Amino acid sequence: FCIYFSGICEVAFALLLISIKTRKVAAWMIVIMLVIFFIIHVQMLIDNLDNDNGMFWLTIVRIPIQFLLIWWAWLYTKNPQPKS
């Protein structure tokens, strides 16, 4: 259920980014979602370390990518500047 729900949220938030009126709210929702995912990814890293899982290296690579995605979504939370 959680996987499907998060996928639906990702698509809905992405669609909300299209309109300038909903872009700021959608971006903040994406930032919050990615922070929650970060917490989950850290737990996955710990679990893979404890289980000596071959996927451990992927969980290490995922962490910096998560910060990049949070930063990218955060850029959309700023108010658009009027062009002069």
Short mmCIF file of C-alpha atoms in Angstrom, two decimals:
data_model
loop_
_atom_site.label_atom_id
_atom_site.label_comp_id
_atom_site.label_asym_id
_atom_site.label_seq_id
_atom_site.Cartn_x
_atom_site.Cartn_y
_atom_site.Cartn_z
CA PHE A 1 0.00 0.00 0.00
CA CYS A 2 2.74 2.48 0.95
CA ILE A 3 4.54 2.04 -2.36
CA TYR A 4 1.37 2.66 -4.37
CA PHE A 5 0.34 5.58 -2.17
CA SER A 6 3.75 7.26 -2.48
CA GLY A 7 3.67 6.76 -6.26
CA ILE A 8 0.24 8.38 -6.48
CA CYS A 9 1.49 11.29 -4.36
CA GLU A 10 4.54 11.72 -6.58
CA VAL A 11 2.40 11.93 -9.71
CA ALA A 12 -0.15 14.26 -8.09
CA PHE A 13 2.53 16.62 -6.75
CA ALA A 14 4.28 16.65 -10.12
CA LEU A 15 1.02 17.60 -11.84
CA LEU A 16 0.51 20.38 -9.30
CA LEU A 17 3.91 21.80 -10.27
CA ILE A 18 2.59 22.62 -13.73
CA SER A 19 0.34 25.47 -12.62
CA ILE A 20 2.06 28.54 -11.21
CA LYS A 21 -0.81 28.94 -8.71
CA THR A 22 -0.15 25.54 -7.10
CA ARG A 23 3.59 25.28 -7.74
CA LYS A 24 4.79 26.59 -4.37
CA VAL A 25 2.48 24.33 -2.35
CA ALA A 26 3.31 21.33 -4.52
CA ALA A 27 7.03 21.96 -4.13
CA TRP A 28 6.72 22.08 -0.35
CA MET A 29 4.75 18.82 -0.40
CA ILE A 30 7.51 17.26 -2.50
CA VAL A 31 10.17 18.52 -0.08
CA ILE A 32 8.28 17.00 2.86
CA MET A 33 7.79 13.73 1.01
CA LEU A 34 11.50 13.56 0.11
CA VAL A 35 12.53 14.24 3.71
CA ILE A 36 10.31 11.36 4.82
CA PHE A 37 11.85 9.20 2.09
CA PHE A 38 15.30 10.24 3.34
CA ILE A 39 14.47 8.85 6.78
CA ILE A 40 13.27 5.62 5.19
CA HIS A 41 16.40 5.41 3.00
CA VAL A 42 18.69 5.82 6.02
CA GLN A 43 16.86 2.96 7.72
CA MET A 44 17.25 0.86 4.55
CA LEU A 45 20.99 1.63 4.58
CA ILE A 46 21.24 0.43 8.19
CA ASP A 47 19.19 -2.70 7.44
CA ASN A 48 21.34 -3.56 4.41
CA LEU A 49 24.50 -3.05 6.44
CA ASP A 50 23.25 -5.35 9.19
CA ASN A 51 22.12 -8.02 6.71
CA ASP A 52 25.32 -7.90 4.65
CA ASN A 53 23.08 -7.35 1.64
CA GLY A 54 24.63 -6.83 -1.79
CA MET A 55 22.37 -3.80 -2.27
CA PHE A 56 24.25 -1.85 0.41
CA TRP A 57 26.21 0.21 -2.13
CA LEU A 58 22.95 1.36 -3.78
CA THR A 59 21.65 2.64 -0.47
CA ILE A 60 24.87 4.62 -0.02
CA VAL A 61 24.53 6.19 -3.48
CA ARG A 62 20.87 7.02 -2.83
CA ILE A 63 21.60 9.33 0.13
CA PRO A 64 23.43 12.13 -1.76
CA ILE A 65 20.92 11.86 -4.59
CA GLN A 66 18.17 12.40 -2.02
CA PHE A 67 19.80 15.67 -0.90
CA LEU A 68 20.03 16.77 -4.54
CA LEU A 69 16.33 16.05 -5.11
CA ILE A 70 15.33 17.91 -1.93
CA TRP A 71 17.37 20.92 -3.03
CA TRP A 72 15.85 20.79 -6.52
CA ALA A 73 12.29 20.68 -5.14
CA TRP A 74 13.14 23.47 -2.69
CA LEU A 75 14.08 25.73 -5.62
CA TYR A 76 10.43 25.60 -6.69
CA THR A 77 9.21 26.83 -3.29
CA LYS A 78 10.51 30.31 -4.00
CA ASN A 79 8.19 32.93 -5.39
CA PRO A 80 8.75 33.54 -9.08
CA GLN A 81 10.43 36.87 -9.70
CA PRO A 82 8.67 39.21 -12.12
CA LYS A 83 10.66 39.85 -15.27
CA SER A 84 11.55 43.47 -15.90
#
